[in-house]
Short mmCIF file of C-alpha atoms in Angstrom, two decimals:
data_model
loop_
_atom_site.label_atom_id
_atom_site.label_comp_id
_atom_site.label_asym_id
_atom_site.label_seq_id
_atom_site.Cartn_x
_atom_site.Cartn_y
_atom_site.Cartn_z
CA MET A 125 180.65 28.62 90.03
CA PHE A 126 177.25 28.64 89.12
CA ALA A 127 177.83 28.81 85.49
CA PRO A 128 177.65 25.03 84.29
CA SER A 129 174.34 24.20 86.04
CA LEU A 130 172.98 27.62 84.85
CA SER A 131 173.50 26.66 81.37
CA ALA A 132 172.62 23.03 81.83
CA ALA A 133 169.29 24.25 83.34
CA ARG A 134 168.71 26.58 80.38
CA VAL A 135 169.54 23.87 77.89
CA ARG A 136 167.30 21.13 79.82
CA ALA A 137 164.36 23.54 79.63
CA MET A 138 164.85 23.96 75.80
CA THR A 139 164.91 20.10 75.44
CA LEU A 140 161.56 19.85 77.21
CA ALA A 141 160.27 22.75 75.09
CA MET A 142 161.41 21.19 71.81
CA ALA A 143 160.28 17.78 73.00
CA SER A 144 156.62 19.10 73.40
CA VAL A 145 157.00 20.64 69.90
CA GLY A 146 157.91 17.27 68.30
CA LEU A 147 155.14 15.49 70.14
CA MET A 148 152.71 18.00 68.51
CA SER A 149 154.17 17.48 64.95
CA PRO A 150 151.97 15.96 62.26
CA ALA A 151 154.26 12.67 62.07
CA LEU A 152 153.11 11.95 65.63
CA ALA A 153 149.42 12.99 65.38
CA ASN A 154 148.49 9.21 66.52
CA PRO A 155 151.71 7.94 68.17
CA THR A 156 152.29 4.64 69.77
CA LEU A 157 154.01 4.51 73.22
CA ALA A 158 157.19 3.33 71.26
CA ASP A 159 157.26 6.18 68.89
CA VAL A 160 156.89 8.69 71.89
CA GLN A 161 159.72 6.91 73.73
CA ARG A 162 162.10 6.53 70.94
CA GLN A 163 161.60 10.58 70.13
CA LEU A 164 162.23 11.44 73.62
CA ASP A 165 165.28 9.28 73.67
CA GLU A 166 166.61 10.71 70.36
CA LEU A 167 166.30 14.35 71.83
CA ARG A 168 167.71 13.27 75.24
CA ALA A 169 170.93 12.02 73.55
CA GLN A 170 171.21 14.92 71.12
CA TYR A 171 171.09 17.51 73.95
CA ASP A 172 173.10 15.56 76.33
CA ALA A 173 176.00 15.47 74.05
CA ARG A 174 175.59 19.47 73.73
CA ILE A 175 175.55 19.91 77.36
CA GLN A 176 178.73 17.62 77.85
CA ALA A 177 180.28 20.05 75.27
CA LEU A 178 179.49 23.06 77.06
CA GLU A 179 180.41 21.88 80.39
CA ALA A 180 183.98 20.78 78.54
CA GLN A 181 184.32 24.32 77.45
CA LEU A 182 183.47 25.78 81.00
CA LYS A 183 186.09 23.58 82.56
CA ALA A 184 188.67 24.56 79.84
CA ALA A 185 187.96 28.10 80.69
CA GLN A 186 188.17 27.81 84.37
CA ALA A 187 191.78 26.26 84.07
CA GLN A 188 193.12 29.26 82.43
CA PRO A 189 194.58 32.08 84.48
CA ALA A 190 192.23 34.18 86.56
CA GLN A 191 190.44 36.89 84.32
CA PRO A 192 187.99 39.80 85.47
CA ALA A 193 184.72 38.63 86.35
CA LYS A 194 183.15 40.71 83.54
CA HIS A 195 185.03 38.82 80.74
CA THR A 196 184.08 35.18 82.80
CA ALA A 197 180.35 36.30 82.65
CA GLN A 198 180.59 37.02 78.98
CA ALA A 199 182.21 33.73 78.15
CA ALA A 200 179.36 31.81 80.22
CA ASP A 201 176.62 33.73 78.48
CA ALA A 202 178.38 33.21 74.86
CA ALA A 203 178.58 29.38 75.80
CA ALA A 204 174.80 29.36 77.04
CA ASP A 205 173.85 31.46 73.84
CA ALA A 206 175.30 29.03 71.50
CA ALA A 207 172.84 26.41 72.42
CA MET A 208 170.14 28.64 72.07
CA PRO A 209 168.02 28.75 68.68
CA ALA A 210 169.36 31.56 66.14
CA PRO A 211 167.76 34.85 66.75
CA ALA A 212 165.05 36.10 64.38
CA PRO A 213 166.36 38.21 61.69
CA ALA A 214 166.92 42.17 62.37
CA THR A 215 164.08 44.63 61.31
CA PRO A 216 165.15 45.59 57.87
CA PRO A 217 166.19 49.24 57.57
CA ALA A 218 163.55 50.56 55.27
CA THR A 219 160.98 49.05 58.09
CA PHE A 220 162.79 50.62 60.99
CA ALA A 221 163.07 53.89 59.02
CA ARG A 222 159.24 53.85 58.19
CA LYS A 223 158.50 53.11 61.83
CA ALA A 224 160.54 56.12 63.03
CA ARG A 225 158.94 58.33 60.67
CA GLN A 226 155.69 57.09 61.77
CA ALA A 227 156.68 58.04 65.51
CA ALA A 228 157.70 61.30 64.39
CA ASP A 229 154.78 62.30 62.76
CA ASN A 230 152.45 61.04 65.73
CA SER A 231 154.74 63.27 68.02
CA PHE A 232 152.93 66.22 66.45
CA ASN A 233 149.48 65.06 67.31
CA PRO A 234 148.95 67.09 70.53
CA GLN A 235 147.28 65.66 73.48
CA VAL A 236 143.92 67.26 73.94
CA SER A 237 141.99 67.57 77.44
CA LEU A 238 138.72 69.47 78.34
CA ILE A 239 137.96 70.60 82.08
CA LEU A 240 134.30 71.15 82.68
CA SER A 241 133.15 73.03 85.67
CA GLY A 242 130.23 74.36 87.08
CA VAL A 243 128.84 75.94 90.50
CA TYR A 244 125.75 76.46 92.23
CA THR A 245 126.19 79.68 94.72
CA ASN A 246 123.92 80.71 97.37
CA LEU A 247 124.84 83.97 98.89
CA GLN A 248 123.31 85.99 102.19
CA ARG A 249 124.44 89.30 100.46
CA ASP A 250 124.17 90.91 96.99
CA PRO A 251 127.73 89.87 95.48
CA GLU A 252 127.60 93.56 93.75
CA SER A 253 128.39 94.88 97.33
CA TRP A 254 131.46 92.40 98.00
CA SER A 255 134.72 94.48 98.14
CA ILE A 256 137.89 93.83 100.13
CA GLY A 257 137.80 96.55 102.87
CA GLY A 258 141.08 98.54 102.74
CA PHE A 259 142.44 97.38 99.74
CA GLN A 260 142.40 98.77 96.23
CA PRO A 261 140.53 96.59 94.00
CA GLY A 262 142.11 95.30 91.02
CA GLY A 263 141.48 92.40 88.35
CA ASP A 264 138.33 90.79 87.30
CA GLU A 265 138.71 87.35 89.33
CA ILE A 266 137.56 88.87 92.73
CA GLY A 267 134.45 88.08 94.63
CA PRO A 268 132.33 85.16 95.27
CA GLY A 269 130.68 85.35 91.71
CA ASP A 270 126.93 85.42 90.66
CA ARG A 271 124.22 83.88 92.59
CA GLY A 272 122.48 80.47 91.36
CA PHE A 273 123.74 78.37 88.55
CA SER A 274 126.77 79.26 86.43
CA LEU A 275 129.32 77.93 84.41
CA ALA A 276 132.67 78.00 86.34
CA GLU A 277 136.07 78.39 84.73
CA SER A 278 136.19 75.55 82.04
CA GLU A 279 139.66 74.88 79.94
CA LEU A 280 140.83 73.23 76.71
CA VAL A 281 144.26 72.15 77.20
CA LEU A 282 146.61 71.28 74.19
CA SER A 283 149.88 70.24 74.70
CA ALA A 284 152.87 68.01 72.93
CA ASN A 285 156.37 67.38 72.73
CA ILE A 286 157.57 69.77 69.78
CA ASP A 287 160.92 67.85 69.07
CA PRO A 288 163.53 66.44 71.57
CA TRP A 289 164.35 69.94 72.58
CA PHE A 290 160.92 71.73 73.27
CA TYR A 291 157.53 71.19 74.62
CA GLY A 292 154.58 73.15 74.16
CA ARG A 293 151.24 73.80 75.89
CA ALA A 294 148.32 76.08 75.44
CA ILE A 295 145.25 76.55 77.61
CA LEU A 296 142.10 78.22 76.40
CA ALA A 297 139.78 79.13 79.30
CA VAL A 298 135.78 79.83 78.93
CA THR A 299 135.17 82.30 81.78
CA PRO A 300 131.66 82.51 83.58
CA ASP A 301 130.88 85.55 81.20
CA SER A 302 131.11 83.34 78.27
CA GLU A 303 134.54 84.94 76.97
CA VAL A 304 137.15 82.79 75.78
CA GLU A 305 140.65 83.89 76.77
CA VAL A 306 144.25 82.53 76.24
CA GLU A 307 145.26 81.50 80.12
CA GLU A 308 148.61 79.89 79.04
CA ALA A 309 150.46 79.51 76.09
CA PHE A 310 154.04 78.61 76.28
CA LEU A 311 157.03 76.62 75.15
CA GLN A 312 159.38 74.85 77.30
CA THR A 313 163.06 73.60 76.90
CA ARG A 314 163.41 69.65 77.49
CA ALA A 315 167.11 69.10 77.06
CA LEU A 316 169.15 71.81 78.73
CA PRO A 317 171.91 70.64 81.02
CA ALA A 318 172.56 70.77 84.77
CA GLY A 319 168.86 70.64 85.75
CA ALA A 320 167.82 74.12 83.85
CA THR A 321 164.60 74.75 82.17
CA VAL A 322 163.55 77.73 80.21
CA LYS A 323 159.98 78.70 79.66
CA ALA A 324 158.71 81.43 77.14
CA GLY A 325 155.23 82.84 76.32
CA ARG A 326 152.37 83.34 78.75
CA PHE A 327 152.19 81.45 81.92
CA PHE A 328 151.47 81.48 85.73
CA SER A 329 154.30 82.89 87.70
CA GLY A 330 156.04 80.43 89.97
CA LEU A 331 155.51 83.07 92.81
CA GLY A 332 154.27 81.15 95.99
CA TYR A 333 152.54 77.87 95.92
CA LEU A 334 149.00 78.14 94.73
CA ASN A 335 149.44 80.72 92.01
CA GLU A 336 150.83 78.29 89.58
CA GLN A 337 148.12 75.79 89.86
CA HIS A 338 144.90 76.00 87.77
CA ALA A 339 141.48 76.26 89.23
CA HIS A 340 140.24 72.79 88.78
CA THR A 341 143.19 71.77 90.93
CA TRP A 342 142.48 73.65 93.96
CA ASP A 343 141.14 72.18 97.06
CA PHE A 344 138.41 74.63 97.41
CA VAL A 345 136.03 76.41 95.09
CA ASP A 346 137.60 79.73 95.29
CA ALA A 347 141.17 81.36 95.64
CA PRO A 348 142.27 82.53 99.06
CA VAL A 349 141.21 86.13 99.63
CA VAL A 350 144.94 87.30 99.86
CA TYR A 351 145.22 86.37 96.14
CA GLN A 352 142.47 88.37 95.15
CA ALA A 353 143.77 91.32 97.24
CA MET A 354 147.37 91.18 96.08
CA PHE A 355 146.82 90.00 92.42
CA GLY A 356 143.33 90.27 91.50
CA GLY A 357 143.14 86.48 91.15
CA GLN A 358 146.31 84.75 89.90
CA PHE A 359 149.54 86.55 88.67
CA LYS A 360 150.38 85.87 85.16
CA GLN A 361 153.61 86.65 83.26
CA GLU A 362 154.16 87.28 79.55
CA GLY A 363 157.83 86.64 79.45
CA VAL A 364 160.69 84.30 80.02
CA GLN A 365 161.03 82.04 83.13
CA GLY A 366 164.41 80.10 84.00
CA ARG A 367 164.73 77.38 86.59
CA TRP A 368 167.41 75.58 88.13
CA VAL A 369 167.68 72.62 90.17
CA LEU A 370 170.74 72.29 92.07
CA PRO A 371 173.02 68.95 92.03
CA THR A 372 172.68 68.34 95.56
CA ASP A 373 170.82 65.58 97.64
CA GLN A 374 168.52 67.99 99.22
CA PHE A 375 165.95 69.33 96.33
CA VAL A 376 166.61 73.07 95.76
CA GLN A 377 165.14 74.90 93.01
CA LEU A 378 166.09 78.57 92.19
CA GLY A 379 163.78 80.43 89.58
CA LEU A 380 163.73 83.82 87.83
CA GLU A 381 161.06 85.46 85.42
CA LEU A 382 161.36 88.74 83.32
CA GLY A 383 157.76 89.74 81.85
CA ARG A 384 155.62 92.71 80.91
CA GLY A 385 153.95 92.94 84.14
CA SER A 386 150.78 93.87 82.83
CA GLY A 387 148.59 92.11 85.34
CA PHE A 388 147.47 93.42 88.87
CA PRO A 389 149.40 95.10 90.60
CA GLY A 390 150.97 96.20 87.54
CA THR A 391 149.61 97.32 84.44
CA ASP A 392 150.79 97.85 80.70
CA ARG A 393 153.32 100.46 80.41
CA ASN A 394 154.21 100.73 76.71
CA ARG A 395 157.54 99.98 77.14
CA ASN A 396 160.37 97.82 75.33
CA ALA A 397 161.94 96.95 78.92
CA ALA A 398 160.47 94.09 81.20
CA ASP A 399 158.45 95.80 83.87
CA ALA A 400 158.01 92.64 86.31
CA LEU A 401 160.80 90.77 88.00
CA THR A 402 160.11 87.83 90.06
CA LEU A 403 162.83 85.65 92.01
CA THR A 404 161.78 82.17 93.61
CA ALA A 405 163.59 79.61 95.81
CA HIS A 406 162.04 76.35 97.01
CA THR A 407 163.41 73.29 98.75
CA GLY A 408 161.61 70.17 99.98
CA GLY A 409 162.12 66.25 100.55
CA ASP A 410 160.89 63.25 102.15
CA ILE A 411 160.86 62.60 106.00
CA GLY A 412 160.63 58.66 106.14
CA VAL A 413 158.30 57.06 103.51
CA SER A 414 154.99 58.61 104.79
CA HIS A 415 155.95 62.47 105.21
CA SER A 416 156.87 64.75 102.47
CA TRP A 417 157.33 68.68 102.55
CA ARG A 418 158.28 71.78 100.41
CA ALA A 419 158.95 75.42 101.47
CA GLY A 420 159.79 78.31 99.58
CA ALA A 421 160.20 82.27 99.42
CA SER A 422 159.45 84.53 96.57
CA TRP A 423 159.92 88.21 95.76
CA LEU A 424 157.88 90.24 92.95
CA GLN A 425 158.58 93.73 91.70
CA THR A 426 156.45 95.23 89.08
CA SER A 427 155.17 98.72 87.95
CA ALA A 428 151.84 100.38 87.45
CA GLN A 429 151.03 103.48 85.56
CA GLY A 430 147.54 105.05 85.93
CA ARG A 431 146.19 101.95 87.66
CA GLU A 432 142.63 103.23 88.47
CA TRP A 433 140.09 102.35 91.20
CA GLN A 434 137.08 103.70 92.52
CA ASP A 435 136.57 104.68 96.35
CA THR A 436 134.22 106.58 98.44
CA ASN A 437 135.63 110.07 99.98
CA LEU A 438 135.08 111.35 103.36
CA ASP A 439 131.96 113.29 101.93
CA GLY A 440 130.45 109.78 100.92
CA ASP A 441 131.19 110.58 97.20
CA THR A 442 132.43 107.89 94.80
CA VAL A 443 135.44 109.23 93.07
CA ARG A 444 137.88 107.63 90.60
CA ASN A 445 141.49 107.58 91.49
CA SER A 446 144.51 106.35 89.98
CA PHE A 447 147.85 105.23 91.03
CA THR A 448 151.52 105.41 89.23
CA GLY A 449 154.57 103.78 91.03
CA LYS A 450 156.23 100.50 92.02
CA SER A 451 154.74 97.60 93.91
CA ARG A 452 156.97 94.94 95.86
CA ILE A 453 155.73 91.51 97.28
CA TRP A 454 157.70 89.25 99.41
CA ALA A 455 155.98 85.62 99.79
CA LEU A 456 156.51 82.76 102.01
CA ASP A 457 155.05 79.41 101.25
CA GLY A 458 155.08 75.86 102.62
CA VAL A 459 153.23 72.67 102.30
CA TRP A 460 153.36 69.23 104.21
CA LYS A 461 151.85 65.82 102.96
CA TRP A 462 151.12 62.70 104.97
CA ALA A 463 150.39 59.15 103.38
CA PRO A 464 150.77 55.99 105.39
CA ASN A 465 153.82 54.19 103.75
CA GLY A 466 153.50 56.93 101.02
CA ASN A 467 150.40 55.20 99.74
CA ALA A 468 147.82 58.07 99.33
CA THR A 469 144.94 55.90 97.69
CA ARG A 470 143.11 55.19 100.73
CA THR A 471 144.00 58.05 103.39
CA ASN A 472 146.06 61.02 103.40
CA PHE A 473 146.46 64.56 104.65
CA LYS A 474 147.65 67.83 103.29
CA LEU A 475 148.48 71.03 105.14
CA GLN A 476 149.72 74.28 103.22
CA GLY A 477 149.64 78.14 103.93
CA GLU A 478 151.13 81.16 102.38
CA TYR A 479 152.08 84.57 103.62
CA PHE A 480 152.24 87.76 101.48
CA ARG A 481 153.40 91.21 102.12
CA ARG A 482 153.06 94.22 99.66
CA LYS A 483 154.50 97.52 99.76
CA GLU A 484 153.93 100.17 97.20
CA THR A 485 155.43 103.66 96.61
CA GLY A 486 154.49 106.30 94.05
CA ASN A 487 151.83 108.73 93.57
CA VAL A 488 147.97 108.93 93.61
CA ASN A 489 145.98 111.11 91.67
CA TYR A 490 142.67 111.96 93.53
CA ALA A 491 139.19 112.32 91.95
CA LEU A 492 139.86 112.20 88.15
CA ASN A 493 137.29 113.60 85.94
CA ASP A 494 135.96 112.46 82.54
CA ASP A 495 139.07 113.98 80.90
CA GLY A 496 141.30 112.32 83.37
CA VAL A 497 142.43 115.71 85.20
CA SER A 498 143.12 115.03 89.10
CA ALA A 499 141.66 117.34 91.65
CA ASN A 500 144.88 116.51 93.71
CA SER A 501 148.01 114.88 93.32
CA ASP A 502 150.44 113.60 95.80
CA ALA A 503 152.63 110.85 97.19
CA TYR A 504 151.19 107.42 98.27
CA ARG A 505 152.90 104.75 100.35
CA SER A 506 151.33 101.53 101.76
CA ALA A 507 152.28 98.22 103.48
CA GLN A 508 149.85 95.54 103.44
CA SER A 509 149.75 91.77 104.23
CA GLY A 510 147.57 88.62 104.16
CA TRP A 511 147.90 84.76 104.69
CA TYR A 512 145.81 81.61 104.84
CA VAL A 513 146.17 78.25 106.06
CA GLN A 514 144.19 75.10 104.95
CA GLY A 515 144.07 71.39 105.63
CA VAL A 516 142.48 68.66 103.50
CA TYR A 517 142.21 65.10 105.02
CA GLN A 518 140.89 62.04 102.86
CA PHE A 519 139.34 60.05 105.52
CA MET A 520 138.44 57.26 102.97
CA PRO A 521 138.99 56.33 99.25
CA ARG A 522 137.22 59.13 97.42
CA TRP A 523 136.22 61.40 100.26
CA ARG A 524 137.79 64.34 101.63
CA VAL A 525 137.16 67.22 104.00
CA GLY A 526 138.92 70.36 104.25
CA LEU A 527 139.18 73.45 106.42
CA ARG A 528 140.61 76.99 105.73
CA HIS A 529 141.01 79.93 107.62
CA GLU A 530 142.59 83.41 106.24
CA GLN A 531 143.04 87.02 107.28
CA LEU A 532 144.26 90.22 105.51
CA ASP A 533 145.68 93.50 107.31
CA SER A 534 145.05 96.78 105.71
CA GLY A 535 148.41 98.07 107.32
CA THR A 536 149.35 101.42 107.06
CA VAL A 537 148.44 103.71 104.07
CA ASN A 538 149.66 107.17 103.64
CA TYR A 539 147.75 109.42 101.19
CA ALA A 540 150.05 112.41 102.06
CA SER A 541 147.68 115.43 101.35
CA ASN A 542 145.09 113.16 99.80
CA GLY A 543 144.48 111.86 103.18
CA THR A 544 142.07 115.12 103.88
CA PHE A 545 139.80 113.65 101.15
CA MET A 546 140.32 109.73 101.45
CA THR A 547 139.21 107.12 104.05
CA ASN A 548 142.16 105.31 105.48
CA PRO A 549 140.22 102.40 107.44
CA ASP A 550 141.88 100.08 109.81
CA HIS A 551 140.34 96.75 108.76
CA LYS A 552 141.36 93.05 109.00
CA PRO A 553 139.24 91.22 106.59
CA LYS A 554 138.98 87.56 107.36
CA ARG A 555 137.11 84.55 106.01
CA THR A 556 136.73 80.79 107.16
CA SER A 557 135.66 77.83 104.61
CA ALA A 558 134.79 74.48 105.16
CA MET A 559 134.53 71.89 102.37
CA LEU A 560 133.31 68.17 101.59
CA ASP A 561 134.15 66.61 98.26
CA TRP A 562 133.80 63.31 96.54
CA SER A 563 135.40 61.83 93.49
CA LEU A 564 133.87 59.18 91.66
CA SER A 565 136.78 58.57 89.86
CA GLU A 566 140.13 60.42 89.23
CA PHE A 567 138.12 62.18 86.33
CA SER A 568 135.26 63.57 88.43
CA ARG A 569 134.63 65.40 91.44
CA TRP A 570 131.66 67.09 93.43
CA ARG A 571 132.37 69.41 96.12
CA LEU A 572 130.29 70.99 98.77
CA GLN A 573 131.46 74.19 100.31
CA TYR A 574 130.43 76.80 103.15
CA ASN A 575 132.10 80.13 103.64
CA GLN A 576 131.65 82.64 106.43
CA ASP A 577 132.81 85.79 104.75
CA GLN A 578 133.91 88.85 106.58
CA VAL A 579 135.77 90.75 104.16
CA ARG A 580 133.55 93.84 103.77
CA LEU A 581 134.30 96.89 105.77
CA GLY A 582 132.83 96.72 109.54
CA GLY A 583 133.18 92.79 109.44
CA ILE A 584 129.64 92.11 107.81
CA LYS A 585 129.04 88.56 107.86
CA ASP A 586 127.94 86.68 104.56
CA ASN A 587 127.15 83.28 104.81
CA GLN A 588 128.22 81.56 101.28
CA ILE A 589 127.07 77.95 99.98
CA PHE A 590 128.66 76.47 96.77
CA LEU A 591 128.09 73.12 95.05
CA GLN A 592 130.53 72.44 92.44
CA TYR A 593 131.46 69.68 89.72
CA ILE A 594 134.73 69.29 88.10
CA MET A 595 135.00 66.78 84.93
CA SER A 596 138.09 65.94 83.19
CA LEU A 597 137.83 64.74 79.63
CA GLY A 598 140.85 63.26 77.50
CA ALA A 599 144.60 63.28 78.30
CA HIS A 600 145.71 65.06 81.55
CA GLY A 601 149.05 65.00 83.13
CA ALA A 602 149.79 64.69 86.68
CA HIS A 603 149.68 67.64 88.87
CA ALA A 604 152.52 69.36 90.62
CA PHE A 605 153.68 68.57 94.21
#
């Protein structure tokens, strides 16, 4: 019933606009009052006639038998559009095709970003003596780093939509040792149905919560000790990952990964088959407008062949050993976030934690000589675990504080007959960290952190202080939840 008045309002608005244009015409550059009045009267008469015609058409339409509302609305719109000026000519096909080609060409220009990071490290004890007591060391990304000023891990990121079906991303990392390595390089599907995605190449595994995140997104300078003990830093896959978001009101995501498994705790086994299998399941959602959460469980199975490490035997001599067998890891993770009314710009809080348990079964070769011959070889079995909990609070814009506590359990280790030579300490490494960071903008952050480290055997304390900067240049996508 509001159609006639609506059309009249639209037409009257055009009347006034055209009247204004008429007043601005050259013919009325120096109008007299009579000229202006005459022009207005003419325009009013013309559009009053058009309005009356439109209203007559609407009355005639209303007198007809009732029709669906959809068609009535279409008739009213058509009547109103009849009084509107003719639309501008459509874009010629040739011009449209040229613009489409330009857009397609631009889609192949990747987004480029650079992450610059550096750190000053003050350590009470020599970092060369740092080790996780009771655990086999693995990987190169363990320990507090070098003393003094050093370049932290900096990254060059290239990413783009390849076509409507695939997305590609490559991340080159410059390590503190001035080495360049391919941290990630993968393609990912964009158009699979039913909430499914497939990723292929080299990528951080979706195991747990923090493993998939890059160092510049962490809330602390260093990774939790449990990540260093279980994965030698972070676990990477070279293979295929499939994920499926279930069609339910509750967010539920299932994942499966098949990979080479060459990273710790596995090794390269020179096989055609996939040596690492990862299964993941995550769920989450919102509680009101201020709270959100995510929780998950993961499982990893990988294999090692001749995984070497150095140890000290019961006589105090340094020996070189190797492990061959299977490694299985169970993981639980959870994160809860709070932001008043969903607005995290002024204040917010995040609580996260993870628990890992690893079981290994196989064979240990004790005291390898330079030719790789073992002094003794026997069965090996272990069950070890670790966890961390951390909270980060933004108490005002740009300023955050954080507290993290973590602990490992060397658990049970059975060396069989090798136990007559090798130490088997009962140790629970732990560490507590506190941090304060300041973000001048979303592209720059400065962080001060203190660690009380009791990871070495005997619970030897190591007071550690870090001052870190993180700078982001260029295009950079949003981070995961």
